[in-house]
PDB file of C-alpha atoms in Angstrom:
ATOM      1  CA  MET A   1      75.855  61.226 133.684  1.00 74.00           C
ATOM      2  CA  CYS A   2      77.849  60.170 130.479  1.00 88.00           C
ATOM      3  CA  GLY A   3      77.069  56.166 130.180  1.00 94.00           C
ATOM      4  CA  ARG A   4      78.263  55.869 126.505  1.00 97.00           C
ATOM      5  CA  TYR A   5      80.538  58.068 123.800  1.00 98.00           C
ATOM      6  CA  ALA A   6      82.172  57.489 120.701  1.00 98.00           C
ATOM      7  CA  SER A   7      85.829  57.726 119.800  1.00 98.00           C
ATOM      8  CA  THR A   8      87.015  57.083 116.770  1.00 98.00           C
ATOM      9  CA  ARG A   9      90.330  59.136 116.080  1.00 97.00           C
ATOM     10  CA  SER A  10      93.433  57.339 115.409  1.00 96.00           C
ATOM     11  CA  ARG A  11      96.182  56.827 117.575  1.00 96.00           C
ATOM     12  CA  GLN A  12      98.419  59.136 114.898  1.00 96.00           C
ATOM     13  CA  ASP A  13      95.464  61.868 115.152  1.00 97.00           C
ATOM     14  CA  LEU A  14      95.256  61.741 118.741  1.00 98.00           C
ATOM     15  CA  THR A  15      99.058  62.412 119.331  1.00 97.00           C
ATOM     16  CA  GLN A  16      99.204  65.036 116.837  1.00 97.00           C
ATOM     17  CA  LEU A  17      95.800  66.769 118.233  1.00 97.00           C
ATOM     18  CA  PHE A  18      97.224  66.603 121.954  1.00 98.00           C
ATOM     19  CA  GLN A  19     100.746  67.009 121.313  1.00 97.00           C
ATOM     20  CA  ALA A  20     101.570  63.697 122.979  1.00 97.00           C
ATOM     21  CA  THR A  21     105.301  62.388 122.964  1.00 96.00           C
ATOM     22  CA  ASP A  22     104.686  58.690 124.520  1.00 95.00           C
ATOM     23  CA  TRP A  23     102.595  55.586 123.562  1.00 95.00           C
ATOM     24  CA  LEU A  24     102.934  51.874 124.120  1.00 92.00           C
ATOM     25  CA  PRO A  25     102.959  50.232 120.481  1.00 90.00           C
ATOM     26  CA  ASP A  26     100.562  47.486 122.047  1.00 91.00           C
ATOM     27  CA  GLU A  27      97.955  49.845 123.171  1.00 93.00           C
ATOM     28  CA  LYS A  28      96.301  50.444 119.685  1.00 95.00           C
ATOM     29  CA  LEU A  29      92.595  50.519 120.023  1.00 98.00           C
ATOM     30  CA  ALA A  30      89.923  50.346 117.317  1.00 97.00           C
ATOM     31  CA  PRO A  31      87.500  52.914 116.466  1.00 98.00           C
ATOM     32  CA  SER A  32      84.639  52.629 118.720  1.00 98.00           C
ATOM     33  CA  TRP A  33      80.994  54.629 117.675  1.00 98.00           C
ATOM     34  CA  ASN A  34      79.488  52.881 121.367  1.00 98.00           C
ATOM     35  CA  VAL A  35      82.084  53.200 124.079  1.00 98.00           C
ATOM     36  CA  ALA A  36      80.775  51.481 127.255  1.00 98.00           C
ATOM     37  CA  PRO A  37      81.721  51.275 130.746  1.00 97.00           C
ATOM     38  CA  THR A  38      84.698  48.979 131.360  1.00 97.00           C
ATOM     39  CA  ASP A  39      85.892  49.379 127.697  1.00 98.00           C
ATOM     40  CA  ASP A  40      89.505  50.234 127.376  1.00 98.00           C
ATOM     41  CA  VAL A  41      89.625  53.758 126.127  1.00 98.00           C
ATOM     42  CA  TYR A  42      92.387  56.510 125.196  1.00 98.00           C
ATOM     43  CA  ALA A  43      93.289  58.745 127.597  1.00 98.00           C
ATOM     44  CA  ILE A  44      96.147  62.049 127.164  1.00 98.00           C
ATOM     45  CA  LEU A  45      97.682  62.130 130.761  1.00 98.00           C
ATOM     46  CA  GLU A  46     101.613  63.470 132.036  1.00 98.00           C
ATOM     47  CA  ARG A  47     103.799  61.783 133.875  1.00 93.00           C
ATOM     48  CA  ALA A  48     107.295  62.191 135.523  1.00 83.00           C
ATOM     49  CA  GLY A  49     109.723  59.507 135.494  1.00 73.00           C
ATOM     50  CA  ARG A  50     110.585  57.341 138.630  1.00 69.00           C
ATOM     51  CA  GLU A  51     113.865  59.172 139.223  1.00 67.00           C
ATOM     52  CA  GLU A  52     113.876  62.791 141.147  1.00 68.00           C
ATOM     53  CA  GLY A  53     113.847  65.378 138.399  1.00 71.00           C
ATOM     54  CA  ASP A  54     112.772  63.464 135.294  1.00 78.00           C
ATOM     55  CA  GLU A  55     111.199  65.258 132.998  1.00 90.00           C
ATOM     56  CA  VAL A  56     107.106  65.403 132.694  1.00 94.00           C
ATOM     57  CA  ARG A  57     106.053  63.830 129.437  1.00 95.00           C
ATOM     58  CA  ARG A  58     102.741  63.819 127.817  1.00 97.00           C
ATOM     59  CA  GLU A  59     101.024  60.236 127.269  1.00 98.00           C
ATOM     60  CA  LEU A  60      98.615  58.645 125.288  1.00 98.00           C
ATOM     61  CA  ARG A  61      97.610  55.747 127.194  1.00 97.00           C
ATOM     62  CA  SER A  62      95.124  53.187 127.012  1.00 97.00           C
ATOM     63  CA  LEU A  63      92.902  52.821 130.554  1.00 98.00           C
ATOM     64  CA  ARG A  64      89.617  50.861 131.459  1.00 98.00           C
ATOM     65  CA  TRP A  65      86.754  53.152 131.767  1.00 98.00           C
ATOM     66  CA  GLY A  66      85.170  52.584 135.643  1.00 98.00           C
ATOM     67  CA  LEU A  67      87.604  53.957 138.315  1.00 98.00           C
ATOM     68  CA  VAL A  68      89.047  51.706 140.745  1.00 98.00           C
ATOM     69  CA  PRO A  69      90.522  53.285 143.472  1.00 97.00           C
ATOM     70  CA  SER A  70      94.002  52.038 144.935  1.00 95.00           C
ATOM     71  CA  TRP A  71      92.401  50.783 148.290  1.00 95.00           C
ATOM     72  CA  ALA A  72      89.440  48.928 146.504  1.00 96.00           C
ATOM     73  CA  LYS A  73      89.558  45.133 147.381  1.00 94.00           C
ATOM     74  CA  ASP A  74      87.720  44.392 143.905  1.00 94.00           C
ATOM     75  CA  PRO A  75      88.282  45.648 140.714  1.00 95.00           C
ATOM     76  CA  LYS A  76      84.369  45.200 139.725  1.00 95.00           C
ATOM     77  CA  ILE A  77      83.963  48.605 141.869  1.00 96.00           C
ATOM     78  CA  GLY A  78      84.940  50.264 138.502  1.00 96.00           C
ATOM     79  CA  ALA A  79      81.487  49.338 136.547  1.00 95.00           C
ATOM     80  CA  ARG A  80      79.815  51.720 139.163  1.00 94.00           C
ATOM     81  CA  MET A  81      82.517  54.629 139.059  1.00 97.00           C
ATOM     82  CA  ILE A  82      82.362  55.640 135.491  1.00 98.00           C
ATOM     83  CA  ASN A  83      81.391  59.198 136.269  1.00 97.00           C
ATOM     84  CA  ALA A  84      82.519  61.843 138.961  1.00 97.00           C
ATOM     85  CA  ARG A  85      80.322  64.768 139.696  1.00 96.00           C
ATOM     86  CA  VAL A  86      82.167  68.090 139.433  1.00 96.00           C
ATOM     87  CA  GLU A  87      80.487  69.736 142.621  1.00 95.00           C
ATOM     88  CA  THR A  88      82.061  66.733 144.968  1.00 97.00           C
ATOM     89  CA  VAL A  89      84.976  65.303 142.663  1.00 97.00           C
ATOM     90  CA  HIS A  90      87.467  67.034 145.102  1.00 96.00           C
ATOM     91  CA  GLU A  91      86.261  65.873 148.199  1.00 96.00           C
ATOM     92  CA  LYS A  92      85.033  62.437 147.540  1.00 97.00           C
ATOM     93  CA  PRO A  93      87.263  59.896 149.242  1.00 96.00           C
ATOM     94  CA  ALA A  94      87.143  57.963 145.718  1.00 96.00           C
ATOM     95  CA  TYR A  95      88.435  60.868 143.611  1.00 97.00           C
ATOM     96  CA  ARG A  96      90.100  63.459 145.753  1.00 96.00           C
ATOM     97  CA  ARG A  97      93.669  61.969 145.755  1.00 96.00           C
ATOM     98  CA  ALA A  98      93.450  61.564 141.767  1.00 97.00           C
ATOM     99  CA  PHE A  99      92.108  64.925 141.685  1.00 98.00           C
ATOM    100  CA  VAL A 100      94.921  66.481 142.923  1.00 97.00           C
ATOM    101  CA  LYS A 101      97.597  64.066 141.342  1.00 95.00           C
ATOM    102  CA  ARG A 102      96.310  62.420 138.392  1.00 98.00           C
ATOM    103  CA  ARG A 103      94.058  64.150 135.903  1.00 98.00           C
ATOM    104  CA  CYS A 104      93.707  63.225 132.017  1.00 98.00           C
ATOM    105  CA  LEU A 105      91.573  64.074 129.072  1.00 98.00           C
ATOM    106  CA  LEU A 106      89.453  61.622 127.244  1.00 98.00           C
ATOM    107  CA  PRO A 107      89.000  62.216 123.507  1.00 98.00           C
ATOM    108  CA  ALA A 108      85.273  61.905 122.546  1.00 98.00           C
ATOM    109  CA  ASP A 109      83.765  62.572 119.209  1.00 97.00           C
ATOM    110  CA  GLY A 110      80.416  63.108 121.114  1.00 96.00           C
ATOM    111  CA  PHE A 111      78.401  61.424 123.815  1.00 95.00           C
ATOM    112  CA  TYR A 112      74.960  59.882 124.144  1.00 96.00           C
ATOM    113  CA  GLU A 113      72.255  60.827 126.442  1.00 93.00           C
ATOM    114  CA  TRP A 114      68.881  59.386 126.677  1.00 94.00           C
ATOM    115  CA  GLU A 115      65.467  61.604 127.049  1.00 91.00           C
ATOM    116  CA  PRO A 116      62.417  59.964 128.419  1.00 89.00           C
ATOM    117  CA  LEU A 117      59.374  60.141 125.569  1.00 88.00           C
ATOM    118  CA  LYS A 118      55.529  59.589 126.142  1.00 85.00           C
ATOM    119  CA  ASP A 119      54.008  57.539 123.480  1.00 80.00           C
ATOM    120  CA  GLU A 120      50.631  59.121 123.670  1.00 80.00           C
ATOM    121  CA  ALA A 121      49.011  56.239 121.731  1.00 80.00           C
ATOM    122  CA  THR A 122      49.980  53.512 124.297  1.00 85.00           C
ATOM    123  CA  GLY A 123      50.747  55.703 127.420  1.00 84.00           C
ATOM    124  CA  LYS A 124      54.178  54.385 127.755  1.00 88.00           C
ATOM    125  CA  THR A 125      57.369  55.579 128.455  1.00 90.00           C
ATOM    126  CA  ARG A 126      60.460  55.053 126.079  1.00 88.00           C
ATOM    127  CA  LYS A 127      63.970  56.309 125.952  1.00 91.00           C
ATOM    128  CA  GLN A 128      65.162  58.370 122.738  1.00 94.00           C
ATOM    129  CA  PRO A 129      69.290  58.400 122.236  1.00 96.00           C
ATOM    130  CA  TYR A 130      70.453  61.464 121.262  1.00 95.00           C
ATOM    131  CA  PHE A 131      73.932  61.923 119.849  1.00 96.00           C
ATOM    132  CA  ILE A 132      75.494  65.253 121.425  1.00 94.00           C
ATOM    133  CA  HIS A 133      78.561  66.814 119.774  1.00 93.00           C
ATOM    134  CA  SER A 134      80.504  69.871 119.030  1.00 92.00           C
ATOM    135  CA  THR A 135      78.831  72.277 116.640  1.00 90.00           C
ATOM    136  CA  ASP A 136      82.449  72.466 114.762  1.00 90.00           C
ATOM    137  CA  GLY A 137      82.903  68.827 114.601  1.00 90.00           C
ATOM    138  CA  GLN A 138      85.922  68.964 116.410  1.00 93.00           C
ATOM    139  CA  VAL A 139      87.479  66.166 118.868  1.00 96.00           C
ATOM    140  CA  MET A 140      85.888  67.054 122.891  1.00 96.00           C
ATOM    141  CA  ALA A 141      88.650  66.469 125.631  1.00 96.00           C
ATOM    142  CA  LEU A 142      86.463  65.348 128.474  1.00 96.00           C
ATOM    143  CA  ALA A 143      88.270  66.230 131.942  1.00 97.00           C
ATOM    144  CA  GLY A 144      88.898  63.139 133.563  1.00 98.00           C
ATOM    145  CA  LEU A 145      90.791  61.480 136.501  1.00 98.00           C
ATOM    146  CA  TYR A 146      92.976  57.998 136.453  1.00 98.00           C
ATOM    147  CA  GLU A 147      94.173  55.830 139.275  1.00 98.00           C
ATOM    148  CA  TYR A 148      96.331  52.608 139.630  1.00 97.00           C
ATOM    149  CA  TRP A 149      95.275  49.555 141.175  1.00 97.00           C
ATOM    150  CA  ARG A 150      97.550  46.830 142.585  1.00 95.00           C
ATOM    151  CA  ASP A 151      96.499  42.964 142.259  1.00 92.00           C
ATOM    152  CA  SER A 152      97.828  41.724 145.375  1.00 90.00           C
ATOM    153  CA  ASP A 153      97.878  38.177 143.769  1.00 88.00           C
ATOM    154  CA  ILE A 154     100.710  39.025 141.441  1.00 91.00           C
ATOM    155  CA  GLU A 155     103.953  39.364 143.655  1.00 88.00           C
ATOM    156  CA  ASN A 156     106.371  41.192 140.989  1.00 90.00           C
ATOM    157  CA  ASP A 157     105.706  45.052 141.176  1.00 87.00           C
ATOM    158  CA  ASP A 158     107.384  44.837 137.648  1.00 85.00           C
ATOM    159  CA  ASP A 159     104.971  42.616 136.009  1.00 88.00           C
ATOM    160  CA  PRO A 160     102.613  44.824 133.964  1.00 82.00           C
ATOM    161  CA  ALA A 161      99.573  42.483 134.798  1.00 86.00           C
ATOM    162  CA  ALA A 162     100.150  43.756 138.751  1.00 91.00           C
ATOM    163  CA  TRP A 163      98.584  46.771 137.559  1.00 95.00           C
ATOM    164  CA  LEU A 164      95.094  48.266 136.124  1.00 96.00           C
ATOM    165  CA  ILE A 165      94.592  51.754 135.349  1.00 97.00           C
ATOM    166  CA  THR A 166      91.222  52.791 135.274  1.00 98.00           C
ATOM    167  CA  CYS A 167      89.710  56.592 134.575  1.00 98.00           C
ATOM    168  CA  THR A 168      86.367  58.235 135.221  1.00 98.00           C
ATOM    169  CA  ILE A 169      84.712  61.257 133.205  1.00 98.00           C
ATOM    170  CA  ILE A 170      83.911  64.395 135.435  1.00 97.00           C
ATOM    171  CA  THR A 171      80.159  65.339 134.916  1.00 94.00           C
ATOM    172  CA  THR A 172      78.455  68.800 135.282  1.00 92.00           C
ATOM    173  CA  GLU A 173      75.008  70.387 134.803  1.00 89.00           C
ATOM    174  CA  ALA A 174      74.084  70.470 131.045  1.00 85.00           C
ATOM    175  CA  THR A 175      73.960  73.290 129.150  1.00 76.00           C
ATOM    176  CA  ASP A 176      72.888  73.959 125.247  1.00 69.00           C
ATOM    177  CA  ALA A 177      71.469  70.770 123.314  1.00 67.00           C
ATOM    178  CA  ALA A 178      72.615  68.402 125.669  1.00 70.00           C
ATOM    179  CA  GLY A 179      70.407  70.333 128.725  1.00 68.00           C
ATOM    180  CA  ARG A 180      67.315  69.919 126.353  1.00 76.00           C
ATOM    181  CA  VAL A 181      67.811  65.975 126.576  1.00 82.00           C
ATOM    182  CA  HIS A 182      69.438  65.558 130.152  1.00 81.00           C
ATOM    183  CA  PRO A 183      70.124  67.292 133.308  1.00 85.00           C
ATOM    184  CA  ARG A 184      74.068  66.280 133.537  1.00 89.00           C
ATOM    185  CA  MET A 185      76.797  65.968 130.639  1.00 90.00           C
ATOM    186  CA  PRO A 186      80.549  65.309 130.361  1.00 93.00           C
ATOM    187  CA  LEU A 187      82.667  68.532 131.293  1.00 93.00           C
ATOM    188  CA  ALA A 188      85.041  68.978 127.852  1.00 93.00           C
ATOM    189  CA  LEU A 189      87.946  71.429 128.711  1.00 94.00           C
ATOM    190  CA  THR A 190      89.021  73.807 125.905  1.00 92.00           C
ATOM    191  CA  PRO A 191      92.130  73.692 124.504  1.00 94.00           C
ATOM    192  CA  ASP A 192      93.869  76.867 126.712  1.00 93.00           C
ATOM    193  CA  HIS A 193      93.350  74.799 129.940  1.00 95.00           C
ATOM    194  CA  TYR A 194      94.819  71.306 128.368  1.00 96.00           C
ATOM    195  CA  ASP A 195      97.905  72.330 130.069  1.00 97.00           C
ATOM    196  CA  THR A 196      97.015  73.188 133.219  1.00 96.00           C
ATOM    197  CA  TRP A 197      94.960  70.449 133.707  1.00 97.00           C
ATOM    198  CA  LEU A 198      97.322  67.661 132.864  1.00 98.00           C
ATOM    199  CA  ASP A 199     100.289  69.132 134.767  1.00 97.00           C
ATOM    200  CA  PRO A 200     101.012  66.530 137.677  1.00 95.00           C
ATOM    201  CA  HIS A 201     102.832  69.385 139.289  1.00 93.00           C
ATOM    202  CA  HIS A 202      99.617  71.510 139.752  1.00 94.00           C
ATOM    203  CA  GLN A 203      98.387  70.030 142.531  1.00 95.00           C
ATOM    204  CA  ASP A 204      96.242  73.842 144.004  1.00 95.00           C
ATOM    205  CA  THR A 205      92.397  72.385 144.340  1.00 94.00           C
ATOM    206  CA  ASP A 206      90.891  75.911 143.915  1.00 94.00           C
ATOM    207  CA  ASP A 207      92.641  76.505 140.736  1.00 95.00           C
ATOM    208  CA  LEU A 208      91.910  73.156 139.397  1.00 95.00           C
ATOM    209  CA  ARG A 209      88.274  73.617 140.135  1.00 94.00           C
ATOM    210  CA  ALA A 210      88.562  76.729 138.387  1.00 93.00           C
ATOM    211  CA  LEU A 211      88.912  75.084 135.142  1.00 92.00           C
ATOM    212  CA  LEU A 212      86.090  72.903 135.525  1.00 92.00           C
ATOM    213  CA  THR A 213      83.374  75.740 134.526  1.00 84.00           C
ATOM    214  CA  GLN A 214      80.220  75.118 132.528  1.00 70.00           C
ATOM    215  CA  PRO A 215      80.765  74.876 128.706  1.00 64.00           C
ATOM    216  CA  ALA A 216      80.241  77.987 126.948  1.00 57.00           C
ATOM    217  CA  GLY A 217      76.630  78.405 125.236  1.00 60.00           C
ATOM    218  CA  GLY A 218      75.947  77.516 121.656  1.00 62.00           C
ATOM    219  CA  LEU A 219      78.767  75.194 120.991  1.00 84.00           C
ATOM    220  CA  LEU A 220      76.647  71.569 120.861  1.00 89.00           C
ATOM    221  CA  ASN A 221      74.453  69.939 118.404  1.00 91.00           C
ATOM    222  CA  ALA A 222      72.061  67.186 119.673  1.00 92.00           C
ATOM    223  CA  ARG A 223      70.209  64.572 117.072  1.00 94.00           C
ATOM    224  CA  PRO A 224      68.038  61.709 117.511  1.00 96.00           C
ATOM    225  CA  VAL A 225      69.793  58.198 116.792  1.00 97.00           C
ATOM    226  CA  SER A 226      68.712  54.855 116.455  1.00 96.00           C
ATOM    227  CA  THR A 227      67.839  52.813 119.605  1.00 95.00           C
ATOM    228  CA  ALA A 228      70.858  50.697 118.137  1.00 97.00           C
ATOM    229  CA  VAL A 229      73.122  52.236 120.722  1.00 97.00           C
ATOM    230  CA  ASN A 230      71.285  50.942 123.335  1.00 96.00           C
ATOM    231  CA  ASN A 231      72.935  47.381 123.035  1.00 97.00           C
ATOM    232  CA  VAL A 232      76.579  47.692 123.840  1.00 96.00           C
ATOM    233  CA  ARG A 233      77.205  45.101 121.169  1.00 97.00           C
ATOM    234  CA  ASN A 234      76.413  47.209 118.229  1.00 98.00           C
ATOM    235  CA  ASN A 235      78.870  49.512 116.897  1.00 98.00           C
ATOM    236  CA  GLY A 236      80.007  51.219 113.586  1.00 98.00           C
ATOM    237  CA  PRO A 237      79.395  54.706 112.311  1.00 98.00           C
ATOM    238  CA  HIS A 238      75.576  53.935 111.191  1.00 97.00           C
ATOM    239  CA  LEU A 239      75.094  54.581 115.125  1.00 98.00           C
ATOM    240  CA  LEU A 240      75.549  58.322 114.267  1.00 97.00           C
ATOM    241  CA  ASP A 241      73.083  58.439 111.768  1.00 97.00           C
ATOM    242  CA  GLU A 242      70.107  60.670 112.382  1.00 96.00           C
ATOM    243  CA  ALA A 243      66.738  58.663 112.963  1.00 93.00           C
ATOM    244  CA  THR A 244      63.900  59.559 111.283  1.00 79.00           C
TER     245      THR A 244
END
């Protein structure tokens, strides 16, 4: 699974990197070296306007991590839906509609996974966190889905508070350095697949699934980091320092 990641790029950097043309001024997020479930995160997505024939525009938006299906009675369900497995994402009721129409990219500097290690002296098992990132230091574009949830307690559809927009990260079998730490990892797309993945008019399930291949070998590094990352209240660049 992917339960923690780092996302520190500025809004200006991300709009340039992903060629986004639209964003909301009040959706400015601080850098985070310890993004956790239910946090607000940056996402790249494409949407058309409300009128027929409106242009599709690429947006940088702030979404809450943990997908809440439109039919959910309680938005708290999102805390349990931070990941969607690539093997079944196209058919699970919570994700299949978003997979066809509402796909996004979640920019990340890298992600964390934990390896169980046995202390030979005590016989106890502890979990060693690792930070896993691209070997070239480039931003990772994690494949994701987003969904709208309507708060029935608010009458006016045009009230921003009436809508909760949430997202999930698609995971796959781990490869490279990540595979030595944990069996699952977030699925990152390459730039040549961004346009097809984000296009809301591209709704062929087989074509979309073909984009979600395992990452090529040799592209990831993993380094042990301090257990300080285990606490969601801890944040800062020191979390990425290699543990000694």
